[in-house]
mmCIF file of C-alpha atoms in Angstrom:
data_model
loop_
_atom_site.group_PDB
_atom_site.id
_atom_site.type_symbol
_atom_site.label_atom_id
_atom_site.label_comp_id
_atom_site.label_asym_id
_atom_site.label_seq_id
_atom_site.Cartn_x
_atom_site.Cartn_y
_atom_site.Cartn_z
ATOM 1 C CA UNK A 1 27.089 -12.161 21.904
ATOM 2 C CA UNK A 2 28.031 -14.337 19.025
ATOM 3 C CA UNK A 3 28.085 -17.807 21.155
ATOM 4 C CA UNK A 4 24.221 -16.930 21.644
ATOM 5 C CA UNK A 5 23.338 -17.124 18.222
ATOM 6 C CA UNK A 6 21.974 -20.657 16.762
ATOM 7 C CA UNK A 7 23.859 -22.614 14.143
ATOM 8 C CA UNK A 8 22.425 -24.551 11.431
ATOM 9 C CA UNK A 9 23.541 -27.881 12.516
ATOM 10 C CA UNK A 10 21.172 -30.247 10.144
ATOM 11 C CA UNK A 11 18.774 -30.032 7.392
ATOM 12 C CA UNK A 12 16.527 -33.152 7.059
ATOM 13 C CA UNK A 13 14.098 -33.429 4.327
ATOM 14 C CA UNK A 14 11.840 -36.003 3.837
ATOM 15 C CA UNK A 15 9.678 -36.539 0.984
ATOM 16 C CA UNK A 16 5.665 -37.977 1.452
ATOM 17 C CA UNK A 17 3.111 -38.080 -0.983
ATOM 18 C CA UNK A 18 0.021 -37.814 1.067
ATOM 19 C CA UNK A 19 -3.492 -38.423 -0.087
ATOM 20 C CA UNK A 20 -6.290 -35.792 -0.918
ATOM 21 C CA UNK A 21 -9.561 -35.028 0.650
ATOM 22 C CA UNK A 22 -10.998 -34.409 -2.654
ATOM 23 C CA UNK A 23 -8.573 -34.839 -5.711
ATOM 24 C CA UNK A 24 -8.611 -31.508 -8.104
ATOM 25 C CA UNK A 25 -8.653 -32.021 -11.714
ATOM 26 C CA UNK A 26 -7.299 -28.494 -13.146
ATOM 27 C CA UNK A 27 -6.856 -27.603 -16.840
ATOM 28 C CA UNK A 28 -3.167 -27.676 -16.079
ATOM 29 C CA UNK A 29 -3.984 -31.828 -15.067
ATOM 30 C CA UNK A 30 -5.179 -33.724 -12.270
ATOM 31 C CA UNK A 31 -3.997 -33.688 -8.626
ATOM 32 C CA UNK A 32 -5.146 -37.013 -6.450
ATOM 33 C CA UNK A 33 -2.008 -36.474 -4.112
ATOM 34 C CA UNK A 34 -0.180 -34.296 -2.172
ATOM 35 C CA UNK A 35 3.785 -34.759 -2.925
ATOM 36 C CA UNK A 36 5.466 -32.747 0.195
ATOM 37 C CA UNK A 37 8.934 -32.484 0.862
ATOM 38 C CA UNK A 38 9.096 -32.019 4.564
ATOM 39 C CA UNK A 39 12.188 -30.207 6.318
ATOM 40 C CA UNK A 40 13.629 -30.015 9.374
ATOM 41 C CA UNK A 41 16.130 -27.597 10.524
ATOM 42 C CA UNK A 42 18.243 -28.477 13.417
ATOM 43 C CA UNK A 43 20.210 -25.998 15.493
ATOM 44 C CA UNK A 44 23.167 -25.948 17.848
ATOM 45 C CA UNK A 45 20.696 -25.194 20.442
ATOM 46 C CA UNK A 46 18.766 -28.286 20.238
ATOM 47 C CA UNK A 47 15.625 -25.847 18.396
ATOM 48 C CA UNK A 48 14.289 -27.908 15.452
ATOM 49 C CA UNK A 49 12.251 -25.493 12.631
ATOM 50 C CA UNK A 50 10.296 -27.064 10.172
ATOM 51 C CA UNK A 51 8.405 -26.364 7.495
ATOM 52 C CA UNK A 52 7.468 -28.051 4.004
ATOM 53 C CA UNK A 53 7.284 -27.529 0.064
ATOM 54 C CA UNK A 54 4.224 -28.914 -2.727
ATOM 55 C CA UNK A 55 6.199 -30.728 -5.086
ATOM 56 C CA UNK A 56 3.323 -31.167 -7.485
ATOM 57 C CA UNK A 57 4.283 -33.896 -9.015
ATOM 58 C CA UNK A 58 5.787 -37.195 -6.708
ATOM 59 C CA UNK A 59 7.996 -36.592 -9.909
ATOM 60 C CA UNK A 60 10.114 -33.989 -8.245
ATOM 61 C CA UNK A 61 9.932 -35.368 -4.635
ATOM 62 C CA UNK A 62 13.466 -36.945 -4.829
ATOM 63 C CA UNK A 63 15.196 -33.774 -6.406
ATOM 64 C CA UNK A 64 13.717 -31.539 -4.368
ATOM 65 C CA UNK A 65 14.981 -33.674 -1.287
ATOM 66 C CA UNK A 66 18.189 -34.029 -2.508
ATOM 67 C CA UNK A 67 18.628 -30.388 -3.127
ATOM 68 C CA UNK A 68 17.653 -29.714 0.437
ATOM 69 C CA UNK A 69 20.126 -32.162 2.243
ATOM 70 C CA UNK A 70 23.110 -30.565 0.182
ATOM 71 C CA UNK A 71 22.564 -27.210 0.660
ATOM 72 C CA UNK A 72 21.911 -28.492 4.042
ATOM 73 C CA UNK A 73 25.194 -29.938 4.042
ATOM 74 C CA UNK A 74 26.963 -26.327 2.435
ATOM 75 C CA UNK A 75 25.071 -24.447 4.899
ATOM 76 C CA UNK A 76 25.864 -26.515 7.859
ATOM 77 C CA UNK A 77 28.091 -24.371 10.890
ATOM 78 C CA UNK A 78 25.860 -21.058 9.255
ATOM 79 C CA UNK A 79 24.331 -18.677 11.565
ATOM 80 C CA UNK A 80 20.938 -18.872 11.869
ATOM 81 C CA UNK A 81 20.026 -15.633 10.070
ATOM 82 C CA UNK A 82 17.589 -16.323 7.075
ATOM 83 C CA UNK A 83 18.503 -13.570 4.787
ATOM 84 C CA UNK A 84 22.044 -14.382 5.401
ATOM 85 C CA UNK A 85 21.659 -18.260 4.646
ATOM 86 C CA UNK A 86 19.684 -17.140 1.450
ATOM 87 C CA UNK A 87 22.314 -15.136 0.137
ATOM 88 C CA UNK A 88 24.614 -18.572 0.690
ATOM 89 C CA UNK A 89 21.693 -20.492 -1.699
ATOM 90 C CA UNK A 90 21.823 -17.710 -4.244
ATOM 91 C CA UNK A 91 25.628 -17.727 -4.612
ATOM 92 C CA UNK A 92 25.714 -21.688 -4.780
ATOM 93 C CA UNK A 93 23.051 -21.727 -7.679
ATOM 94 C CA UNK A 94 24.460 -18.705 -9.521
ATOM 95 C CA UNK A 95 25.754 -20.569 -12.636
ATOM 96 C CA UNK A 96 22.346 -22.815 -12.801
ATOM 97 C CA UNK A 97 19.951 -20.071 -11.647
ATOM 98 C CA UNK A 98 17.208 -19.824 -8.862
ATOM 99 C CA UNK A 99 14.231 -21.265 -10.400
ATOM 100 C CA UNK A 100 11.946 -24.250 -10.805
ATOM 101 C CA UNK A 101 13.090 -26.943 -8.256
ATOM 102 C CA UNK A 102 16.249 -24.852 -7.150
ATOM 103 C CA UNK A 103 13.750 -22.223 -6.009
ATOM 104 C CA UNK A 104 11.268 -24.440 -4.171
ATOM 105 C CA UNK A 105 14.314 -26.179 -2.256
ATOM 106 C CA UNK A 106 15.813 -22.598 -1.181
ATOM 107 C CA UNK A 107 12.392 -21.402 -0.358
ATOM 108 C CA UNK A 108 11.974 -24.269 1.753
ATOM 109 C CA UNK A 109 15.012 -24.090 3.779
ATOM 110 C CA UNK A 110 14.228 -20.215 3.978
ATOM 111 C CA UNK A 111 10.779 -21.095 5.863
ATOM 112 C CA UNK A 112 11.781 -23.425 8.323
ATOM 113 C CA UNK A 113 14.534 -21.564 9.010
ATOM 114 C CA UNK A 114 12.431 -18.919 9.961
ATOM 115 C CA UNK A 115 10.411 -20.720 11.957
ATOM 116 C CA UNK A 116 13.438 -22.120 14.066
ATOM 117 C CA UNK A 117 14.183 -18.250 14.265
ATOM 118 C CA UNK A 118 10.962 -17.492 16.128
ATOM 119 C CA UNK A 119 10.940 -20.498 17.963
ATOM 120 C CA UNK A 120 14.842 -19.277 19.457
ATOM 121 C CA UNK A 121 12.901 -16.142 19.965
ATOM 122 C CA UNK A 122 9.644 -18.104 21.825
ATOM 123 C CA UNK A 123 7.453 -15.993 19.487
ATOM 124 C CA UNK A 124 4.946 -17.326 16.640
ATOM 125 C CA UNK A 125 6.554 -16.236 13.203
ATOM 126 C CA UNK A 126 3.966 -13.138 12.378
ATOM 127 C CA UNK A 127 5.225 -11.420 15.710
ATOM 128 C CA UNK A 128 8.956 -12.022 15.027
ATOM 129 C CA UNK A 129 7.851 -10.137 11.950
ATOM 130 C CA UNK A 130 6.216 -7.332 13.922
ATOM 131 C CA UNK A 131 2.314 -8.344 13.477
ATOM 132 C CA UNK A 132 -0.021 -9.802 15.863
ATOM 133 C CA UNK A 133 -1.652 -13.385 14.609
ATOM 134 C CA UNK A 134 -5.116 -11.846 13.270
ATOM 135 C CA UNK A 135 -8.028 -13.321 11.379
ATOM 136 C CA UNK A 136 -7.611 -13.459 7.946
ATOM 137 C CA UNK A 137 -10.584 -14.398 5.669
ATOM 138 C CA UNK A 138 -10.016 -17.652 4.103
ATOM 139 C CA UNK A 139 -11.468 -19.093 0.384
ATOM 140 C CA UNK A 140 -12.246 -22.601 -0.228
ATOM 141 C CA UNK A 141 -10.499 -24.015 -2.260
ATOM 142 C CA UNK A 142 -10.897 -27.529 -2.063
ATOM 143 C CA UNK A 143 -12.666 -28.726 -4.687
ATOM 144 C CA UNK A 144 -14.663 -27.610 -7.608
ATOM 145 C CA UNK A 145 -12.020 -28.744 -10.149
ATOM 146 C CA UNK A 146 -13.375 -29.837 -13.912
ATOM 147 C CA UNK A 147 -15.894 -31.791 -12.444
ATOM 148 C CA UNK A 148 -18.952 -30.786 -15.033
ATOM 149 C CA UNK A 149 -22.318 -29.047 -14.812
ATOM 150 C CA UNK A 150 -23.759 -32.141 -13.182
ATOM 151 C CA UNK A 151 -21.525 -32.379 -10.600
ATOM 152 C CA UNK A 152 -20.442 -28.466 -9.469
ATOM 153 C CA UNK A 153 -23.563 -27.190 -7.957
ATOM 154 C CA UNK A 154 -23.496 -29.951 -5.408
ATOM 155 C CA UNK A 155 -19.547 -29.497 -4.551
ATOM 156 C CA UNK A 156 -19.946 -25.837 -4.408
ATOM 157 C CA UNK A 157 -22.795 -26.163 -1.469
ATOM 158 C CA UNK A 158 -20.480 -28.008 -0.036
ATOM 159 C CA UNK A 159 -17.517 -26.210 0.157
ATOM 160 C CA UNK A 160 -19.544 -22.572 0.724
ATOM 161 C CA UNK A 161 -21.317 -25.065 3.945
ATOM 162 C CA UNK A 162 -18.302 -25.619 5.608
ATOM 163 C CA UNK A 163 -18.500 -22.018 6.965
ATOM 164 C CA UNK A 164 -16.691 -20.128 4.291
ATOM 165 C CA UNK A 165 -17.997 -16.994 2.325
ATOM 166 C CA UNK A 166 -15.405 -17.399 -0.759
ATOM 167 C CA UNK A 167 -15.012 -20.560 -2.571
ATOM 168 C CA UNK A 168 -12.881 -21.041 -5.744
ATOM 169 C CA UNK A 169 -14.044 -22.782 -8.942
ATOM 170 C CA UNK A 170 -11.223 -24.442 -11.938
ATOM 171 C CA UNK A 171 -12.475 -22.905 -14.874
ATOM 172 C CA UNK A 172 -11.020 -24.240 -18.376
ATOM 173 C CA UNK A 173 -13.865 -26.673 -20.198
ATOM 174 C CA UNK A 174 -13.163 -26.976 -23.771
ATOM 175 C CA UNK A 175 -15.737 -24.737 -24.757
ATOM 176 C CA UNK A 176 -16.557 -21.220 -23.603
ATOM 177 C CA UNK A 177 -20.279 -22.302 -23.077
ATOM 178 C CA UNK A 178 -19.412 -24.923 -20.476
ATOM 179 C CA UNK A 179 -17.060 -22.300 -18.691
ATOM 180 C CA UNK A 180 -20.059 -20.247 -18.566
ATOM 181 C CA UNK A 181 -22.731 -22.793 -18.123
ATOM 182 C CA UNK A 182 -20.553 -24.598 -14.861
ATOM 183 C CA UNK A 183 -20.163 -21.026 -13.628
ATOM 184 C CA UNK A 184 -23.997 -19.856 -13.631
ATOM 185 C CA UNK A 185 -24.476 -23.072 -12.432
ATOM 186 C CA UNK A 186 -22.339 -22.700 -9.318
ATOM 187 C CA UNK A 187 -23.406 -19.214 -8.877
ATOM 188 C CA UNK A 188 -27.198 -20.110 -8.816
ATOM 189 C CA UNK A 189 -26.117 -23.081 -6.258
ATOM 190 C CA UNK A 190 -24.406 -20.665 -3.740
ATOM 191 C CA UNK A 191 -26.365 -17.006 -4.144
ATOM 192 C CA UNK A 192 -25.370 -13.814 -4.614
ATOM 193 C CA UNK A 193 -23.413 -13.738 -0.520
ATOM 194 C CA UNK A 194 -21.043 -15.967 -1.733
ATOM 195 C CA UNK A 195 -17.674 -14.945 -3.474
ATOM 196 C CA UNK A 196 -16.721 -16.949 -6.172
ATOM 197 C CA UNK A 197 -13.096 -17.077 -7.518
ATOM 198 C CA UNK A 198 -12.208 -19.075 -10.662
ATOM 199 C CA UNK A 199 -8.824 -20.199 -12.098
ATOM 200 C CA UNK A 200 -7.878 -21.352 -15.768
ATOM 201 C CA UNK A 201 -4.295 -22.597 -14.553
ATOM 202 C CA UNK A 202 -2.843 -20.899 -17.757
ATOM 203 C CA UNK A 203 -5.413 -22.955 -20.193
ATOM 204 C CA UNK A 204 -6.024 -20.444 -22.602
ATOM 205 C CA UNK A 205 -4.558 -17.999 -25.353
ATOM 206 C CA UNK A 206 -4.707 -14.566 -24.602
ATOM 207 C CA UNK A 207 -7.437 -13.902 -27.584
ATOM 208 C CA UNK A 208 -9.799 -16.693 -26.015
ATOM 209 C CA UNK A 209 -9.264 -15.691 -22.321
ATOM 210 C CA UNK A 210 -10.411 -11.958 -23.532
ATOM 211 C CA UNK A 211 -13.664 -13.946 -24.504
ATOM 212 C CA UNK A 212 -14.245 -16.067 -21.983
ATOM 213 C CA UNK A 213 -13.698 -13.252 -19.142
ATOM 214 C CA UNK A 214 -15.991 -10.731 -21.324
ATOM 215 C CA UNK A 215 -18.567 -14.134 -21.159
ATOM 216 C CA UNK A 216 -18.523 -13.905 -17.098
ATOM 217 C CA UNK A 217 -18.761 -10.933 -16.237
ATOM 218 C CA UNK A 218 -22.315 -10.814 -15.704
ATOM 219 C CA UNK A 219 -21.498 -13.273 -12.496
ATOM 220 C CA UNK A 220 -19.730 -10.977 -10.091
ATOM 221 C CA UNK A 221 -16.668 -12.887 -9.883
ATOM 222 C CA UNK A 222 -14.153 -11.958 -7.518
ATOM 223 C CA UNK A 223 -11.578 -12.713 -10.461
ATOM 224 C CA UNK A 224 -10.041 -14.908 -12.742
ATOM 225 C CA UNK A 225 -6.436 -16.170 -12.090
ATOM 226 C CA UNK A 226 -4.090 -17.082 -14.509
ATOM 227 C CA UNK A 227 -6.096 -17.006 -17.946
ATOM 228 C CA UNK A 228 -2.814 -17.242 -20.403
ATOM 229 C CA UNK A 229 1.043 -18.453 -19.698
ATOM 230 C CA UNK A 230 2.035 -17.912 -16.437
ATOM 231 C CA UNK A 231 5.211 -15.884 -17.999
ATOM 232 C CA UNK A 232 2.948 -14.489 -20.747
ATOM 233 C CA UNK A 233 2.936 -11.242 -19.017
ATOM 234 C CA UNK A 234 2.011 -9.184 -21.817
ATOM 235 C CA UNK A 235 -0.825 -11.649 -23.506
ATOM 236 C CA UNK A 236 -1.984 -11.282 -19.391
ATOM 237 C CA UNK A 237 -2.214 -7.374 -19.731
ATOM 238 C CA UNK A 238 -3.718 -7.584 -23.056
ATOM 239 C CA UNK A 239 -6.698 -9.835 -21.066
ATOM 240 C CA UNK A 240 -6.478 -7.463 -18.385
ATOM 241 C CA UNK A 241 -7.272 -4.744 -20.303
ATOM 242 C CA UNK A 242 -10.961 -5.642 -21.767
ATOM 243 C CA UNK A 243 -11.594 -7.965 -19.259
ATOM 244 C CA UNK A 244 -14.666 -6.563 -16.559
ATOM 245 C CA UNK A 245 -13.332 -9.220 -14.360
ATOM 246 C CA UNK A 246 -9.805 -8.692 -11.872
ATOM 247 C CA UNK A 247 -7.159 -10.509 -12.869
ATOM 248 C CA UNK A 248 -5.098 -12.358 -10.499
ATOM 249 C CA UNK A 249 -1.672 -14.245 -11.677
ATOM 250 C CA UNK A 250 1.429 -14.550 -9.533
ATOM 251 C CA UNK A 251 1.189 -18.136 -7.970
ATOM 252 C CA UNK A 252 3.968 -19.069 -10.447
ATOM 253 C CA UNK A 253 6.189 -16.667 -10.398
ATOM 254 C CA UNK A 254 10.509 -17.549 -9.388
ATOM 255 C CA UNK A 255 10.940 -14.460 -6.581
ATOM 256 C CA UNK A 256 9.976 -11.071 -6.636
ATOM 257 C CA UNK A 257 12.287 -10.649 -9.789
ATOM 258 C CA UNK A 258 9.793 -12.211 -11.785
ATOM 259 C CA UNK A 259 6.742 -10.440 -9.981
ATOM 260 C CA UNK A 260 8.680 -7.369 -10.997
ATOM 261 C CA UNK A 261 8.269 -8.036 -15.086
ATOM 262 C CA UNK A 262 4.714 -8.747 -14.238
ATOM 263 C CA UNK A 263 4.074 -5.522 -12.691
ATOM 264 C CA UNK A 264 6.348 -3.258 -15.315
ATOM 265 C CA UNK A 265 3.997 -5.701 -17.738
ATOM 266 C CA UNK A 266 0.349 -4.128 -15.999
ATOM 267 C CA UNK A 267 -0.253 -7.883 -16.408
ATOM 268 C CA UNK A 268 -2.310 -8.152 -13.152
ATOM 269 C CA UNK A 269 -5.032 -6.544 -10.575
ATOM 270 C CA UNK A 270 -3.848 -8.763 -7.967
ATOM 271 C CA UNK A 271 -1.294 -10.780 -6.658
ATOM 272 C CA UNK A 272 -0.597 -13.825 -5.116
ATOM 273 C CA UNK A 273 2.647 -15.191 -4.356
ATOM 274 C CA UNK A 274 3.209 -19.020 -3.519
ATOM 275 C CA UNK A 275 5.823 -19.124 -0.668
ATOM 276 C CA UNK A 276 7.285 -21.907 -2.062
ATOM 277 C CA UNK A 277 8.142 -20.156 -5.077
ATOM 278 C CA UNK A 278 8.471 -16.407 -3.951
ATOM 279 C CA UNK A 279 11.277 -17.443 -1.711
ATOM 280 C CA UNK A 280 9.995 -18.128 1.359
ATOM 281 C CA UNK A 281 9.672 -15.309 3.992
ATOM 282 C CA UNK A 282 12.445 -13.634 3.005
ATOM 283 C CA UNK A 283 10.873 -13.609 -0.544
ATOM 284 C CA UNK A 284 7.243 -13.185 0.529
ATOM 285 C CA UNK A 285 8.464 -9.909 2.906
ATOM 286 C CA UNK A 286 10.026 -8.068 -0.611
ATOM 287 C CA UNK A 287 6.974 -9.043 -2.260
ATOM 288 C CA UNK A 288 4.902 -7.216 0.106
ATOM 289 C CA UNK A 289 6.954 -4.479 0.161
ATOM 290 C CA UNK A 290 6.632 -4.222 -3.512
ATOM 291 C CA UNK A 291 3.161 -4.827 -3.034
ATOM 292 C CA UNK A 292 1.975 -1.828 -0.734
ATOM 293 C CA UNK A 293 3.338 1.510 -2.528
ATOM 294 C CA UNK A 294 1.178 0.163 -5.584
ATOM 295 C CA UNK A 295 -2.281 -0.561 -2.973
ATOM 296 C CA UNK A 296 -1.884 -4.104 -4.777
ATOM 297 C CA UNK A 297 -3.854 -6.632 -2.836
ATOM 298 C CA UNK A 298 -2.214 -9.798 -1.760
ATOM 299 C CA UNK A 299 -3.458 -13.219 -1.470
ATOM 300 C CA UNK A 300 -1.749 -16.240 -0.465
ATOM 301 C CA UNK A 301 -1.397 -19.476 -2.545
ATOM 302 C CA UNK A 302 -1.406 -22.874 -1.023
ATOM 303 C CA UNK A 303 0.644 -23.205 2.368
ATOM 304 C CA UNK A 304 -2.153 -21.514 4.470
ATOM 305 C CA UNK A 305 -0.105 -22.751 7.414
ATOM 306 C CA UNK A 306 2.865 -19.814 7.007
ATOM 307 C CA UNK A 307 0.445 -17.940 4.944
ATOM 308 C CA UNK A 308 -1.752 -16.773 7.929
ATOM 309 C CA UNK A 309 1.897 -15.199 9.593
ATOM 310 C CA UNK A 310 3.111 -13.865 6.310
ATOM 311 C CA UNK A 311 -0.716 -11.802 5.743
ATOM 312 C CA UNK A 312 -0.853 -10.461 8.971
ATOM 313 C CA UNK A 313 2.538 -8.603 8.556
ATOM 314 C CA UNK A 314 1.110 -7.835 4.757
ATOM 315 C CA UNK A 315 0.201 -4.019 4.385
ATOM 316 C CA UNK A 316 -2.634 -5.488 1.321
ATOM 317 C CA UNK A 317 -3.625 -9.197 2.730
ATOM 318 C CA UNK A 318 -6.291 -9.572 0.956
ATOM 319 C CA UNK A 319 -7.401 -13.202 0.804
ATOM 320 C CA UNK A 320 -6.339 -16.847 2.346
ATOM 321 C CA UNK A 321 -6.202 -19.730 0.117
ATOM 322 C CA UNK A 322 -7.330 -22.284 2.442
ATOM 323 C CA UNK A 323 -6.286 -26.478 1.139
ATOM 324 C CA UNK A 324 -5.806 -29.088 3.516
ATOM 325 C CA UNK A 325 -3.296 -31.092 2.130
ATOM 326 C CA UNK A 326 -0.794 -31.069 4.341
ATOM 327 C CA UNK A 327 -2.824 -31.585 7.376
ATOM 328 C CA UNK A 328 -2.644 -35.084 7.343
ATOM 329 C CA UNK A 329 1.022 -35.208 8.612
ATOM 330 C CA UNK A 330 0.389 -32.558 11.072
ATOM 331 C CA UNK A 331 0.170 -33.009 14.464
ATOM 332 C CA UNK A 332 -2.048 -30.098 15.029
ATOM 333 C CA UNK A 333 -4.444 -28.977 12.145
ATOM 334 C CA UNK A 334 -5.185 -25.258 11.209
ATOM 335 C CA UNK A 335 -8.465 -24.306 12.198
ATOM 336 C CA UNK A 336 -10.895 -22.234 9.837
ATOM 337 C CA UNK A 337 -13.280 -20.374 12.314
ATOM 338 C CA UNK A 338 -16.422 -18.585 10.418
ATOM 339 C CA UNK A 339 -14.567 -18.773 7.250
ATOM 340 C CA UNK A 340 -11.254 -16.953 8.733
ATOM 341 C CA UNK A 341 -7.974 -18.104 10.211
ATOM 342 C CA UNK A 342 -5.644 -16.822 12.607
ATOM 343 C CA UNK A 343 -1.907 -18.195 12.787
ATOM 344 C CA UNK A 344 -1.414 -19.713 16.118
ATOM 345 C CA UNK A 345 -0.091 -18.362 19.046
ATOM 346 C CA UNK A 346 2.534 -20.363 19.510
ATOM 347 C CA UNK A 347 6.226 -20.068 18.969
ATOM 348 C CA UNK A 348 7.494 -20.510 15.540
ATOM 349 C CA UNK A 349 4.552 -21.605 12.251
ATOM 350 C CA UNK A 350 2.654 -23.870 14.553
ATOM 351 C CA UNK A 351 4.384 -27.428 12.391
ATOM 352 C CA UNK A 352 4.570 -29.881 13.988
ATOM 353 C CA UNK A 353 4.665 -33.352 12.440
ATOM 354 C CA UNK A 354 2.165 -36.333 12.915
ATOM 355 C CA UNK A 355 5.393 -38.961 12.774
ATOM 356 C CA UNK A 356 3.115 -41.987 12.575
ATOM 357 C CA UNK A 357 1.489 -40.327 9.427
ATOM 358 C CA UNK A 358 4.423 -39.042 7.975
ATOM 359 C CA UNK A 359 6.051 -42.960 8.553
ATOM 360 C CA UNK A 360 2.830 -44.023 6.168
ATOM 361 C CA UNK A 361 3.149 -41.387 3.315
ATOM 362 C CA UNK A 362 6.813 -41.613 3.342
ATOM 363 C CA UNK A 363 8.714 -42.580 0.237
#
């Protein structure tokens, strides 16, 4: 019956800009804090999802937020039906286009209202989706940004000693022997057990990424993610090509429109979508689908809160990037068992907000 469907009633968002276990510094810049936009979708039936989106910059908490409370307001008397409210976001930003800060607000309202969906439904999110919560093995990612030879070895026992087998290393040192020199480095410190992922967040040309990935490929990398321009995607095929280690791009790609031209490109081995830029579930679900007639594996990037729902329904989940940044305005924190993690069994993502934290990080 119609009555019996929720409404969208309110959309709250409410910017923080939490502090980091271990600030990053990336070849793309540093990261010391976490700037989340946290939202809050209230329905007619007094069900509250919630969910949040990494702003990267405190820069773009404000937008972002603002963006959120007037689509809220557009969107207010809706249906609860994600797909449906996500065709109402596309249509408003038509003219100005679904990208950059438009995209992370719409992908934001997309996930929590998903997760009010399952929690109407008293199921956790990957069940609504047809899955089971199941263990999904989990990288570290941490640490290990540009922190030099002297320092690496020592954060990369670290990270690999918190129970993980995977850990991820920022890649991107002026020179191609200190890429190379960090890396052996970090590969000495850990063994041969340990998988070892590295990034360049986009830090190179495509002529020097085809010598720096040539340069470590003696090291058994699992791969390298985003050597060139994140939109670069045939400079990223070119690297592809002669490189001997997988390439993995896809973090920063605008919806699956944009994974598309990567693909046509042959720009990548792997994937890995960002729900906040994908398009939330909605967009995550079409990326997966484009995903499995290809046998492309799929990792997750950042959010490993939604991400251990959205792998489990994922025909090619392949990896979990695991971060903590959000878990200091959570109420209950994500646990990473033997270097895996399960979603919880619980209805909706599992959110649930630590008010007295999010009252201290709030802007």
């Amino acid at each position: 019956m119609a009555d019996e469907t929720p409404i969208v009633r309110e959309l709250r968002a409410r910017p923080v800009n939490v502090p980091m276990s271990k600030p990053l510094a990336t070849a793309g810049g540093s990261v010391t804090t976490a700037p989340l936009v946290l939202v809050d979708l209230e329905t007619g039936r007094g069900i509250t999802g919630s969910a949040y989106v990494f702003c990267y910059t405190p820069m773009a908490l404000a937008p972002v937020a603002r963006l959120i409370e007037g689509l809220g307001a557009a969107l207010k008397g809706e249906p609860l039906a994600p797909g449906r409210l996500m065709e109402g976001v596309q249509a408003r930003f038509r003219l100005l286009g679904l990208q950059g800060l438009t995209m992370m607000a719409a992908s934001a309202i997309d996930m929590a209202a998903w997760d009010a969906l399952a929690k109407s439904h008293g199921l956790p999110l990957c069940r609504l989706l047809g899955a089971e919560p199941m263990s999904i093995p989990a990288y570290n990612s941490k640490g290990l940004g540009l922190i030099g030879l002297e320092h690496a070895p020592d954060d990369a026992r670290e990270l690999a000693g918190e129970g993980y087998s995977a850990i991820k290393l920022r890649l991107g040192y002026p020179h191609l022997g200190d890429d190379v020199a960090v890396a052996e480095a970090v590969r000495e410190a850990v063994g041969e057990n340990i998988r070892i992922m590295t990034d360049y967040n986009q830090a190179l040309d495509p002529s020097e990424a085809e010598k720096r990935a040539r340069a470590l490929g003696h090291l058994g990398l699992e791969w390298i993610e985003e050597p060139v321009r994140f939109d670069d995607y045939a400079g990223c095929a070119r690297v592809r090509e002669g490189s001997p280690v997988p390439i993995q791009i896809g973090e920063n790609c605008w919806g699956v429109h944009d994974m598309q031209k990567a693909l046509d490109a042959g720009s990548c081995d792997l994937f890995m979508p960002d729900a906040g830029k994908i398009g939330g579930v909605s967009g995550w679900l079409r990326a997966a689908g484009m995903a499995e007639p290809r046998g492309l594996p799929l990792s997750s990037h950042l959010y490993p809160e939604i991400s251990a729902h959205l792998l489990a329904v994922t025909p090619t989940r392949h990896w979990l990037e695991f971060v903590d940044w959000a878990q200091p305005v959570l109420k209950h924190k994500l646990p990473v068992i033997d270097g895996h993690v399960t979603a919880p069994d619980v209805p909706g993502i599992g959110i649930e907000w630590d008010e007295e934290a999010v009252s201290r990080y709030a802007l």
